[in-house]
Amino acid sequence: MKLSIVICVYNTSRPYFRECLESIRSSTLSFSDYEILVVDDGSEVDYSDFIDKYQLRYVKTENRGILAARMYALKLAEGDFIHFYDSDDCSTFNYHAPMLLKAEREGADIVINDWAFLSERAKYICTRDTTIKHDLSYSGDDVLKAFAAQCGREHAYFVLWNKIFKREVLLKAIKEIEALDLTMGPVHYSEDALINFFAFKNARKLVNIHTGYYFYRIHPRQSVNVSSKDKLISQVTSMTDTLGAMMNNIGTNVHKEYIYDCIWKWNELMARSHYSYAKAKKYLDVIPYIKE
C-alpha cells in the first residue's frame, strides 16, 4: 500500500468529520493505493456509522492526547508513506496522488504541498509562505537546517498536515520521541513541531510540489485555542518541552550551532507570544512562569 492517511479524532463535530472524509474519498488516488486509518482518542461523539460508509480502519483508545494518538497510529499504519490529516479539515481532490509520484521519482522522504486557511466565510492562501511561493529541494543535513531556519515563523515547516512522510522516517522519529523525558503529560499542543523536528532530522531528502491545497479549518472549538489560564500554562509547558527536546537532540548535524541558535530564537518568539497573551487576558500570575 502506498499511503496511509492517518486521522486522530477527539470529539470533532460530525459535520466537520464527515466533510473531511468526503474530501479524502473524492481524491484522484486509486482506492487500492491508500487506507484511511482513524484513531479515536476517547471521543464522546459516536462515529460508528462512518466506519462502513467510508471504509475506515477505526481504532478507539482511552484519551491520552494527540501525541500519543499519532504515535500509536504510526505503529498501525501500513502505507509506505504517511499523511496526518486533521479530522476537521479537507483538501482539493488532486492533493495526494502527485505527492506520491513526486516522492517516488525524486527519492524524497518528505514532500510538502500547498495549503490555505478555511474559515466559515472564506478560504485564503498564506502567500508569505515560502513553500507555496518557491520550489524547494534539500538533502542530507540541510533538511533539518531548513526546518530550523524558519525560527517557528512559517507554519508549513512545523505543521504535519501539509506533508507526506516516508513511514520509516516517522518510525525513527517516534522511537527518539519515546526516549525523551517529557513532562508535558497528555499533549494537545506543539506535538506537530516535535514530530516534524525528528522527522526532518532523519530525512535524507525533502522536496515540495504545488498541485492543490490542504484547507486548515479555523473555528472556535479548535484544540489549539486558549480558553483558560490552565490551558495557557499547558501550552507554555508543552512548547518549552518541545523546544528543549529539539535543542538537546540536534545530534551530529554539520549545522548544529546554527540550528541551535534558530531554535533559541523560536523559543524567544513563543515566549513573547505567550507573554503578550497572558498580559492581554490579565493572567498576571502566569507571567513569571513564562519568563522562567
PDB file of C-alpha atoms in Angstrom:
ATOM      1  CA  MET A   1       0.000   0.000   0.000  1.00  0.00           C
ATOM      2  CA  LYS A   2       1.364   3.406  -0.967  1.00  0.00           C
ATOM      3  CA  LEU A   3      -0.259   5.766   1.541  1.00  0.00           C
ATOM      4  CA  SER A   4      -1.834   5.746   4.976  1.00  0.00           C
ATOM      5  CA  ILE A   5      -3.976   8.790   5.683  1.00  0.00           C
ATOM      6  CA  VAL A   6      -3.919   8.976   9.471  1.00  0.00           C
ATOM      7  CA  ILE A   7      -6.712  10.840  11.252  1.00  0.00           C
ATOM      8  CA  CYS A   8      -6.660  11.237  15.026  1.00  0.00           C
ATOM      9  CA  VAL A   9     -10.092  12.380  16.168  1.00  0.00           C
ATOM     10  CA  TYR A  10     -11.308  13.674  19.519  1.00  0.00           C
ATOM     11  CA  ASN A  11     -14.882  14.973  19.764  1.00  0.00           C
ATOM     12  CA  THR A  12     -14.777  16.628  16.336  1.00  0.00           C
ATOM     13  CA  SER A  13     -18.243  17.688  15.213  1.00  0.00           C
ATOM     14  CA  ARG A  14     -19.795  15.070  12.955  1.00  0.00           C
ATOM     15  CA  PRO A  15     -20.415  17.515  10.052  1.00  0.00           C
ATOM     16  CA  TYR A  16     -16.749  18.591  10.037  1.00  0.00           C
ATOM     17  CA  PHE A  17     -15.536  14.989  10.236  1.00  0.00           C
ATOM     18  CA  ARG A  18     -17.946  13.924   7.508  1.00  0.00           C
ATOM     19  CA  GLU A  19     -16.676  16.711   5.240  1.00  0.00           C
ATOM     20  CA  CYS A  20     -13.106  15.611   5.981  1.00  0.00           C
ATOM     21  CA  LEU A  21     -13.837  12.013   4.972  1.00  0.00           C
ATOM     22  CA  GLU A  22     -15.828  13.014   1.881  1.00  0.00           C
ATOM     23  CA  SER A  23     -12.889  15.143   0.785  1.00  0.00           C
ATOM     24  CA  ILE A  24     -10.456  12.240   1.070  1.00  0.00           C
ATOM     25  CA  ARG A  25     -12.754   9.771  -0.690  1.00  0.00           C
ATOM     26  CA  SER A  26     -13.122  12.257  -3.574  1.00  0.00           C
ATOM     27  CA  SER A  27      -9.384  12.058  -4.191  1.00  0.00           C
ATOM     28  CA  THR A  28      -7.819  11.066  -7.500  1.00  0.00           C
ATOM     29  CA  LEU A  29      -5.917   8.358  -5.617  1.00  0.00           C
ATOM     30  CA  SER A  30      -6.714   4.833  -6.677  1.00  0.00           C
ATOM     31  CA  PHE A  31      -8.755   3.194  -3.903  1.00  0.00           C
ATOM     32  CA  SER A  32      -6.260   0.331  -3.685  1.00  0.00           C
ATOM     33  CA  ASP A  33      -3.332   2.712  -3.156  1.00  0.00           C
ATOM     34  CA  TYR A  34      -4.353   4.086   0.220  1.00  0.00           C
ATOM     35  CA  GLU A  35      -6.067   3.465   3.525  1.00  0.00           C
ATOM     36  CA  ILE A  36      -7.820   5.793   5.956  1.00  0.00           C
ATOM     37  CA  LEU A  37      -6.713   4.929   9.467  1.00  0.00           C
ATOM     38  CA  VAL A  38      -8.708   6.613  12.239  1.00  0.00           C
ATOM     39  CA  VAL A  39      -7.543   6.580  15.850  1.00  0.00           C
ATOM     40  CA  ASP A  40     -10.319   7.861  18.102  1.00  0.00           C
ATOM     41  CA  ASP A  41      -8.650   9.338  21.192  1.00  0.00           C
ATOM     42  CA  GLY A  42     -11.504   8.562  23.592  1.00  0.00           C
ATOM     43  CA  SER A  43     -14.204  10.691  21.967  1.00  0.00           C
ATOM     44  CA  GLU A  44     -17.659  11.005  23.497  1.00  0.00           C
ATOM     45  CA  VAL A  45     -19.077  11.563  19.992  1.00  0.00           C
ATOM     46  CA  ASP A  46     -20.276   8.409  18.222  1.00  0.00           C
ATOM     47  CA  TYR A  47     -18.737   7.901  14.774  1.00  0.00           C
ATOM     48  CA  SER A  48     -19.625   4.227  14.398  1.00  0.00           C
ATOM     49  CA  ASP A  49     -21.813   4.771  11.322  1.00  0.00           C
ATOM     50  CA  PHE A  50     -18.830   6.317   9.478  1.00  0.00           C
ATOM     51  CA  ILE A  51     -16.798   3.110   9.670  1.00  0.00           C
ATOM     52  CA  ASP A  52     -18.646   1.149   6.981  1.00  0.00           C
ATOM     53  CA  LYS A  53     -19.730   4.164   4.933  1.00  0.00           C
ATOM     54  CA  TYR A  54     -16.166   5.400   4.405  1.00  0.00           C
ATOM     55  CA  GLN A  55     -14.446   2.001   4.788  1.00  0.00           C
ATOM     56  CA  LEU A  56     -12.214   3.123   7.623  1.00  0.00           C
ATOM     57  CA  ARG A  57      -9.745   1.247   9.752  1.00  0.00           C
ATOM     58  CA  TYR A  58     -11.059   2.518  13.067  1.00  0.00           C
ATOM     59  CA  VAL A  59      -9.446   2.068  16.483  1.00  0.00           C
ATOM     60  CA  LYS A  60     -10.725   3.655  19.686  1.00  0.00           C
ATOM     61  CA  THR A  61      -8.422   4.217  22.656  1.00  0.00           C
ATOM     62  CA  GLU A  62      -8.614   5.956  26.013  1.00  0.00           C
ATOM     63  CA  ASN A  63      -7.948   9.688  25.913  1.00  0.00           C
ATOM     64  CA  ARG A  64      -4.161  10.173  26.078  1.00  0.00           C
ATOM     65  CA  GLY A  65      -3.668  13.283  23.964  1.00  0.00           C
ATOM     66  CA  ILE A  66      -2.845  13.880  20.326  1.00  0.00           C
ATOM     67  CA  LEU A  67       0.869  12.991  20.541  1.00  0.00           C
ATOM     68  CA  ALA A  68       0.132   9.540  21.973  1.00  0.00           C
ATOM     69  CA  ALA A  69      -2.662   9.032  19.421  1.00  0.00           C
ATOM     70  CA  ARG A  70      -0.406   9.925  16.492  1.00  0.00           C
ATOM     71  CA  MET A  71       2.431   7.723  17.707  1.00  0.00           C
ATOM     72  CA  TYR A  72       0.073   4.797  18.241  1.00  0.00           C
ATOM     73  CA  ALA A  73      -1.422   5.307  14.776  1.00  0.00           C
ATOM     74  CA  LEU A  74       2.031   5.165  13.187  1.00  0.00           C
ATOM     75  CA  LYS A  75       2.576   1.703  14.604  1.00  0.00           C
ATOM     76  CA  LEU A  76      -0.662   0.542  12.967  1.00  0.00           C
ATOM     77  CA  ALA A  77      -0.254   2.260   9.602  1.00  0.00           C
ATOM     78  CA  GLU A  78       0.582   0.038   6.627  1.00  0.00           C
ATOM     79  CA  GLY A  79       1.393   2.606   3.934  1.00  0.00           C
ATOM     80  CA  ASP A  80       4.849   3.306   2.537  1.00  0.00           C
ATOM     81  CA  PHE A  81       4.066   6.986   3.174  1.00  0.00           C
ATOM     82  CA  ILE A  82       2.014   8.700   5.868  1.00  0.00           C
ATOM     83  CA  HIS A  83      -0.185  11.771   5.726  1.00  0.00           C
ATOM     84  CA  PHE A  84      -1.510  13.176   9.027  1.00  0.00           C
ATOM     85  CA  TYR A  85      -4.941  14.633   8.299  1.00  0.00           C
ATOM     86  CA  ASP A  86      -6.829  16.637  10.932  1.00  0.00           C
ATOM     87  CA  SER A  87     -10.398  15.485  11.453  1.00  0.00           C
ATOM     88  CA  ASP A  88     -11.950  18.921  10.849  1.00  0.00           C
ATOM     89  CA  ASP A  89     -10.008  19.779   7.664  1.00  0.00           C
ATOM     90  CA  CYS A  90     -10.340  18.977   3.958  1.00  0.00           C
ATOM     91  CA  SER A  91      -8.288  19.141   0.748  1.00  0.00           C
ATOM     92  CA  THR A  92      -8.579  19.505  -3.001  1.00  0.00           C
ATOM     93  CA  PHE A  93      -9.191  16.325  -4.985  1.00  0.00           C
ATOM     94  CA  ASN A  94      -5.720  16.168  -6.575  1.00  0.00           C
ATOM     95  CA  TYR A  95      -3.700  16.641  -3.385  1.00  0.00           C
ATOM     96  CA  HIS A  96      -2.207  13.245  -2.609  1.00  0.00           C
ATOM     97  CA  ALA A  97      -1.528  11.438  -5.906  1.00  0.00           C
ATOM     98  CA  PRO A  98       1.045  13.966  -7.241  1.00  0.00           C
ATOM     99  CA  MET A  99       2.817  13.986  -3.866  1.00  0.00           C
ATOM    100  CA  LEU A 100       3.316  10.238  -4.023  1.00  0.00           C
ATOM    101  CA  LEU A 101       4.533  10.456  -7.603  1.00  0.00           C
ATOM    102  CA  LYS A 102       6.978  13.234  -6.677  1.00  0.00           C
ATOM    103  CA  ALA A 103       8.308  11.216  -3.737  1.00  0.00           C
ATOM    104  CA  GLU A 104       8.826   8.136  -5.878  1.00  0.00           C
ATOM    105  CA  ARG A 105      10.504   9.998  -8.771  1.00  0.00           C
ATOM    106  CA  GLU A 106      12.880  12.011  -6.578  1.00  0.00           C
ATOM    107  CA  GLY A 107      13.522   9.520  -3.799  1.00  0.00           C
ATOM    108  CA  ALA A 108      12.192  12.019  -1.245  1.00  0.00           C
ATOM    109  CA  ASP A 109      11.436  11.191   2.378  1.00  0.00           C
ATOM    110  CA  ILE A 110       9.206  14.264   2.847  1.00  0.00           C
ATOM    111  CA  VAL A 111       7.050  16.088   0.300  1.00  0.00           C
ATOM    112  CA  ILE A 112       5.416  19.419   1.182  1.00  0.00           C
ATOM    113  CA  ASN A 113       2.338  20.624  -0.694  1.00  0.00           C
ATOM    114  CA  ASP A 114       0.420  23.916  -0.647  1.00  0.00           C
ATOM    115  CA  TRP A 115      -2.184  24.840   1.944  1.00  0.00           C
ATOM    116  CA  ALA A 116      -4.703  27.513   2.864  1.00  0.00           C
ATOM    117  CA  PHE A 117      -6.818  28.605   5.803  1.00  0.00           C
ATOM    118  CA  LEU A 118     -10.513  27.770   5.748  1.00  0.00           C
ATOM    119  CA  SER A 119     -12.902  29.904   7.799  1.00  0.00           C
ATOM    120  CA  GLU A 120     -16.682  29.924   7.934  1.00  0.00           C
ATOM    121  CA  ARG A 121     -16.706  32.773   5.430  1.00  0.00           C
ATOM    122  CA  ALA A 122     -13.689  32.269   3.168  1.00  0.00           C
ATOM    123  CA  LYS A 123     -10.638  30.294   2.042  1.00  0.00           C
ATOM    124  CA  TYR A 124      -7.433  32.274   1.960  1.00  0.00           C
ATOM    125  CA  ILE A 125      -3.880  31.364   0.984  1.00  0.00           C
ATOM    126  CA  CYS A 126      -0.929  32.335   3.157  1.00  0.00           C
ATOM    127  CA  THR A 127       1.027  33.999   0.350  1.00  0.00           C
ATOM    128  CA  ARG A 128       4.031  34.816   2.539  1.00  0.00           C
ATOM    129  CA  ASP A 129       4.750  31.101   2.906  1.00  0.00           C
ATOM    130  CA  THR A 130       7.956  30.340   1.001  1.00  0.00           C
ATOM    131  CA  THR A 131       6.929  26.718   0.432  1.00  0.00           C
ATOM    132  CA  ILE A 132       3.991  27.980  -1.628  1.00  0.00           C
ATOM    133  CA  LYS A 133       5.961  30.688  -3.442  1.00  0.00           C
ATOM    134  CA  HIS A 134       9.107  28.699  -4.302  1.00  0.00           C
ATOM    135  CA  ASP A 135      10.319  25.247  -5.307  1.00  0.00           C
ATOM    136  CA  LEU A 136      12.333  23.542  -2.579  1.00  0.00           C
ATOM    137  CA  SER A 137      14.835  20.701  -2.570  1.00  0.00           C
ATOM    138  CA  TYR A 138      17.070  19.866   0.407  1.00  0.00           C
ATOM    139  CA  SER A 139      19.296  16.879   1.042  1.00  0.00           C
ATOM    140  CA  GLY A 140      21.301  15.467   3.946  1.00  0.00           C
ATOM    141  CA  ASP A 141      21.942  17.757   6.900  1.00  0.00           C
ATOM    142  CA  ASP A 142      20.360  20.670   5.025  1.00  0.00           C
ATOM    143  CA  VAL A 143      16.894  19.171   5.607  1.00  0.00           C
ATOM    144  CA  LEU A 144      16.978  19.862   9.358  1.00  0.00           C
ATOM    145  CA  LYS A 145      18.679  23.197   8.751  1.00  0.00           C
ATOM    146  CA  ALA A 146      15.759  24.242   6.522  1.00  0.00           C
ATOM    147  CA  PHE A 147      13.295  23.266   9.264  1.00  0.00           C
ATOM    148  CA  ALA A 148      15.120  25.279  11.924  1.00  0.00           C
ATOM    149  CA  ALA A 149      15.862  28.294   9.724  1.00  0.00           C
ATOM    150  CA  GLN A 150      12.241  29.469   9.941  1.00  0.00           C
ATOM    151  CA  CYS A 151      12.579  30.005  13.732  1.00  0.00           C
ATOM    152  CA  GLY A 152       8.952  28.944  14.117  1.00  0.00           C
ATOM    153  CA  ARG A 153       7.578  31.648  11.830  1.00  0.00           C
ATOM    154  CA  GLU A 154       6.299  29.564   8.900  1.00  0.00           C
ATOM    155  CA  HIS A 155       3.502  27.099   9.538  1.00  0.00           C
ATOM    156  CA  ALA A 156       4.423  24.990   6.525  1.00  0.00           C
ATOM    157  CA  TYR A 157       7.575  23.635   8.173  1.00  0.00           C
ATOM    158  CA  PHE A 158       6.280  22.674  11.599  1.00  0.00           C
ATOM    159  CA  VAL A 159       2.689  21.531  10.979  1.00  0.00           C
ATOM    160  CA  LEU A 160       2.058  17.929   9.964  1.00  0.00           C
ATOM    161  CA  TRP A 161      -0.961  18.183   7.695  1.00  0.00           C
ATOM    162  CA  ASN A 162       0.685  19.618   4.524  1.00  0.00           C
ATOM    163  CA  LYS A 163       3.211  16.785   4.070  1.00  0.00           C
ATOM    164  CA  ILE A 164       3.603  13.135   3.308  1.00  0.00           C
ATOM    165  CA  PHE A 165       6.416  11.333   5.127  1.00  0.00           C
ATOM    166  CA  LYS A 166       8.152   8.079   4.366  1.00  0.00           C
ATOM    167  CA  ARG A 167       6.935   5.705   7.069  1.00  0.00           C
ATOM    168  CA  GLU A 168      10.432   4.574   8.077  1.00  0.00           C
ATOM    169  CA  VAL A 169      11.441   8.179   8.766  1.00  0.00           C
ATOM    170  CA  LEU A 170       8.485   8.649  11.122  1.00  0.00           C
ATOM    171  CA  LEU A 171       9.133   5.347  12.901  1.00  0.00           C
ATOM    172  CA  LYS A 172      12.679   6.524  13.650  1.00  0.00           C
ATOM    173  CA  ALA A 173      11.244   9.834  14.823  1.00  0.00           C
ATOM    174  CA  ILE A 174       8.793   8.330  17.296  1.00  0.00           C
ATOM    175  CA  LYS A 175      11.466   5.994  18.640  1.00  0.00           C
ATOM    176  CA  GLU A 176      13.520   9.077  19.551  1.00  0.00           C
ATOM    177  CA  ILE A 177      10.453  10.819  20.991  1.00  0.00           C
ATOM    178  CA  GLU A 178       9.629   7.808  23.156  1.00  0.00           C
ATOM    179  CA  ALA A 179      13.137   8.034  24.618  1.00  0.00           C
ATOM    180  CA  LEU A 180      12.591  11.647  25.751  1.00  0.00           C
ATOM    181  CA  ASP A 181      11.847  12.587  29.362  1.00  0.00           C
ATOM    182  CA  LEU A 182       8.790  14.691  28.570  1.00  0.00           C
ATOM    183  CA  THR A 183       6.854  16.318  31.424  1.00  0.00           C
ATOM    184  CA  MET A 184       4.034  17.771  29.355  1.00  0.00           C
ATOM    185  CA  GLY A 185       1.526  14.991  30.032  1.00  0.00           C
ATOM    186  CA  PRO A 186      -1.300  14.416  27.533  1.00  0.00           C
ATOM    187  CA  VAL A 187      -0.229  16.667  24.669  1.00  0.00           C
ATOM    188  CA  HIS A 188      -2.693  18.789  22.706  1.00  0.00           C
ATOM    189  CA  TYR A 189      -0.230  21.454  21.543  1.00  0.00           C
ATOM    190  CA  SER A 190       3.193  21.549  19.807  1.00  0.00           C
ATOM    191  CA  GLU A 191       3.262  17.821  19.077  1.00  0.00           C
ATOM    192  CA  ASP A 192       3.372  18.555  15.355  1.00  0.00           C
ATOM    193  CA  ALA A 193       6.572  20.590  15.760  1.00  0.00           C
ATOM    194  CA  LEU A 194       8.098  17.808  17.866  1.00  0.00           C
ATOM    195  CA  ILE A 195       7.314  15.067  15.342  1.00  0.00           C
ATOM    196  CA  ASN A 196       8.449  17.237  12.440  1.00  0.00           C
ATOM    197  CA  PHE A 197      11.780  18.031  14.095  1.00  0.00           C
ATOM    198  CA  PHE A 198      12.712  14.368  14.441  1.00  0.00           C
ATOM    199  CA  ALA A 199      11.306  13.512  11.014  1.00  0.00           C
ATOM    200  CA  PHE A 200      13.358  16.273   9.369  1.00  0.00           C
ATOM    201  CA  LYS A 201      16.375  15.129  11.393  1.00  0.00           C
ATOM    202  CA  ASN A 202      16.074  11.587   9.989  1.00  0.00           C
ATOM    203  CA  ALA A 203      15.058  12.535   6.443  1.00  0.00           C
ATOM    204  CA  ARG A 204      17.690  12.496   3.709  1.00  0.00           C
ATOM    205  CA  LYS A 205      15.700  14.413   1.091  1.00  0.00           C
ATOM    206  CA  LEU A 206      12.854  16.944   1.162  1.00  0.00           C
ATOM    207  CA  VAL A 207      11.050  18.479  -1.818  1.00  0.00           C
ATOM    208  CA  ASN A 208       7.826  20.378  -2.394  1.00  0.00           C
ATOM    209  CA  ILE A 209       5.101  20.463  -5.026  1.00  0.00           C
ATOM    210  CA  HIS A 210       2.191  22.735  -5.997  1.00  0.00           C
ATOM    211  CA  THR A 211      -0.765  20.574  -7.004  1.00  0.00           C
ATOM    212  CA  GLY A 212      -3.634  21.622  -4.773  1.00  0.00           C
ATOM    213  CA  TYR A 213      -4.479  22.811  -1.298  1.00  0.00           C
ATOM    214  CA  TYR A 214      -4.957  21.354   2.142  1.00  0.00           C
ATOM    215  CA  PHE A 215      -7.548  23.503   3.915  1.00  0.00           C
ATOM    216  CA  TYR A 216      -6.824  24.099   7.603  1.00  0.00           C
ATOM    217  CA  ARG A 217     -10.120  24.997   9.226  1.00  0.00           C
ATOM    218  CA  ILE A 218     -10.354  27.921  11.652  1.00  0.00           C
ATOM    219  CA  HIS A 219     -13.213  27.588  14.156  1.00  0.00           C
ATOM    220  CA  PRO A 220     -13.928  28.289  17.854  1.00  0.00           C
ATOM    221  CA  ARG A 221     -13.572  24.674  19.049  1.00  0.00           C
ATOM    222  CA  GLN A 222     -10.027  24.089  17.780  1.00  0.00           C
ATOM    223  CA  SER A 223      -7.825  22.338  20.330  1.00  0.00           C
ATOM    224  CA  VAL A 224      -5.095  24.977  19.919  1.00  0.00           C
ATOM    225  CA  ASN A 225      -7.378  27.797  21.094  1.00  0.00           C
ATOM    226  CA  VAL A 226      -6.513  29.174  24.537  1.00  0.00           C
ATOM    227  CA  SER A 227      -9.758  29.211  26.518  1.00  0.00           C
ATOM    228  CA  SER A 228      -8.444  29.423  30.089  1.00  0.00           C
ATOM    229  CA  LYS A 229      -5.439  30.180  32.267  1.00  0.00           C
ATOM    230  CA  ASP A 230      -4.808  26.463  32.771  1.00  0.00           C
ATOM    231  CA  LYS A 231      -4.761  25.887  29.015  1.00  0.00           C
ATOM    232  CA  LEU A 232      -2.234  28.699  28.571  1.00  0.00           C
ATOM    233  CA  ILE A 233       0.006  27.136  31.230  1.00  0.00           C
ATOM    234  CA  SER A 234      -0.338  23.763  29.492  1.00  0.00           C
ATOM    235  CA  GLN A 235       0.672  25.278  26.154  1.00  0.00           C
ATOM    236  CA  VAL A 236       3.687  27.023  27.672  1.00  0.00           C
ATOM    237  CA  THR A 237       4.794  23.735  29.277  1.00  0.00           C
ATOM    238  CA  SER A 238       4.311  21.765  26.054  1.00  0.00           C
ATOM    239  CA  MET A 239       6.185  24.307  23.935  1.00  0.00           C
ATOM    240  CA  THR A 240       9.028  24.521  26.478  1.00  0.00           C
ATOM    241  CA  ASP A 241       9.424  20.750  26.500  1.00  0.00           C
ATOM    242  CA  THR A 242       9.263  20.598  22.715  1.00  0.00           C
ATOM    243  CA  LEU A 243      11.874  23.291  22.112  1.00  0.00           C
ATOM    244  CA  GLY A 244      14.104  21.863  24.835  1.00  0.00           C
ATOM    245  CA  ALA A 245      13.918  18.433  23.200  1.00  0.00           C
ATOM    246  CA  MET A 246      14.918  19.995  19.886  1.00  0.00           C
ATOM    247  CA  MET A 247      17.911  21.830  21.357  1.00  0.00           C
ATOM    248  CA  ASN A 248      19.155  18.708  23.093  1.00  0.00           C
ATOM    249  CA  ASN A 249      18.739  16.322  20.163  1.00  0.00           C
ATOM    250  CA  ILE A 250      20.299  18.010  17.135  1.00  0.00           C
ATOM    251  CA  GLY A 251      22.892  15.270  17.037  1.00  0.00           C
ATOM    252  CA  THR A 252      25.916  15.471  14.745  1.00  0.00           C
ATOM    253  CA  ASN A 253      24.357  17.697  12.077  1.00  0.00           C
ATOM    254  CA  VAL A 254      27.082  19.838  10.495  1.00  0.00           C
ATOM    255  CA  HIS A 255      24.881  22.919  11.017  1.00  0.00           C
ATOM    256  CA  LYS A 256      24.434  22.184  14.729  1.00  0.00           C
ATOM    257  CA  GLU A 257      25.312  25.638  16.086  1.00  0.00           C
ATOM    258  CA  TYR A 258      23.153  27.405  13.506  1.00  0.00           C
ATOM    259  CA  ILE A 259      20.207  25.084  14.224  1.00  0.00           C
ATOM    260  CA  TYR A 260      20.569  25.619  17.978  1.00  0.00           C
ATOM    261  CA  ASP A 261      20.534  29.405  17.535  1.00  0.00           C
ATOM    262  CA  CYS A 262      17.422  29.203  15.340  1.00  0.00           C
ATOM    263  CA  ILE A 263      15.572  27.081  17.884  1.00  0.00           C
ATOM    264  CA  TRP A 264      16.524  29.541  20.619  1.00  0.00           C
ATOM    265  CA  LYS A 265      15.017  32.365  18.503  1.00  0.00           C
ATOM    266  CA  TRP A 266      11.901  30.222  18.149  1.00  0.00           C
ATOM    267  CA  ASN A 267      11.848  29.901  21.938  1.00  0.00           C
ATOM    268  CA  GLU A 268      12.036  33.693  22.302  1.00  0.00           C
ATOM    269  CA  LEU A 269       9.243  34.143  19.735  1.00  0.00           C
ATOM    270  CA  MET A 270       6.917  31.800  21.629  1.00  0.00           C
ATOM    271  CA  ALA A 271       7.791  33.394  24.977  1.00  0.00           C
ATOM    272  CA  ARG A 272       6.888  36.834  23.639  1.00  0.00           C
ATOM    273  CA  SER A 273       3.674  35.498  22.124  1.00  0.00           C
ATOM    274  CA  HIS A 274       2.548  33.796  25.331  1.00  0.00           C
ATOM    275  CA  TYR A 275       3.626  36.781  27.422  1.00  0.00           C
ATOM    276  CA  SER A 276       1.533  39.150  25.296  1.00  0.00           C
ATOM    277  CA  TYR A 277      -1.476  36.861  25.508  1.00  0.00           C
ATOM    278  CA  ALA A 278      -1.175  36.481  29.298  1.00  0.00           C
ATOM    279  CA  LYS A 279      -0.887  40.243  29.703  1.00  0.00           C
ATOM    280  CA  ALA A 280      -3.884  40.927  27.441  1.00  0.00           C
ATOM    281  CA  LYS A 281      -6.012  38.391  29.332  1.00  0.00           C
ATOM    282  CA  LYS A 282      -4.714  39.686  32.704  1.00  0.00           C
ATOM    283  CA  TYR A 283      -3.325  36.253  33.634  1.00  0.00           C
ATOM    284  CA  LEU A 284      -0.628  38.107  35.545  1.00  0.00           C
ATOM    285  CA  ASP A 285       0.328  35.199  37.793  1.00  0.00           C
ATOM    286  CA  VAL A 286       1.283  33.173  34.680  1.00  0.00           C
ATOM    287  CA  ILE A 287       3.846  35.755  33.518  1.00  0.00           C
ATOM    288  CA  PRO A 288       6.624  34.689  35.955  1.00  0.00           C
ATOM    289  CA  TYR A 289       6.201  31.108  34.715  1.00  0.00           C
ATOM    290  CA  ILE A 290       6.517  32.249  31.105  1.00  0.00           C
ATOM    291  CA  LYS A 291       9.657  34.247  31.928  1.00  0.00           C
ATOM    292  CA  GLU A 292      11.191  31.252  33.671  1.00  0.00           C
TER     293      GLU A 292
END
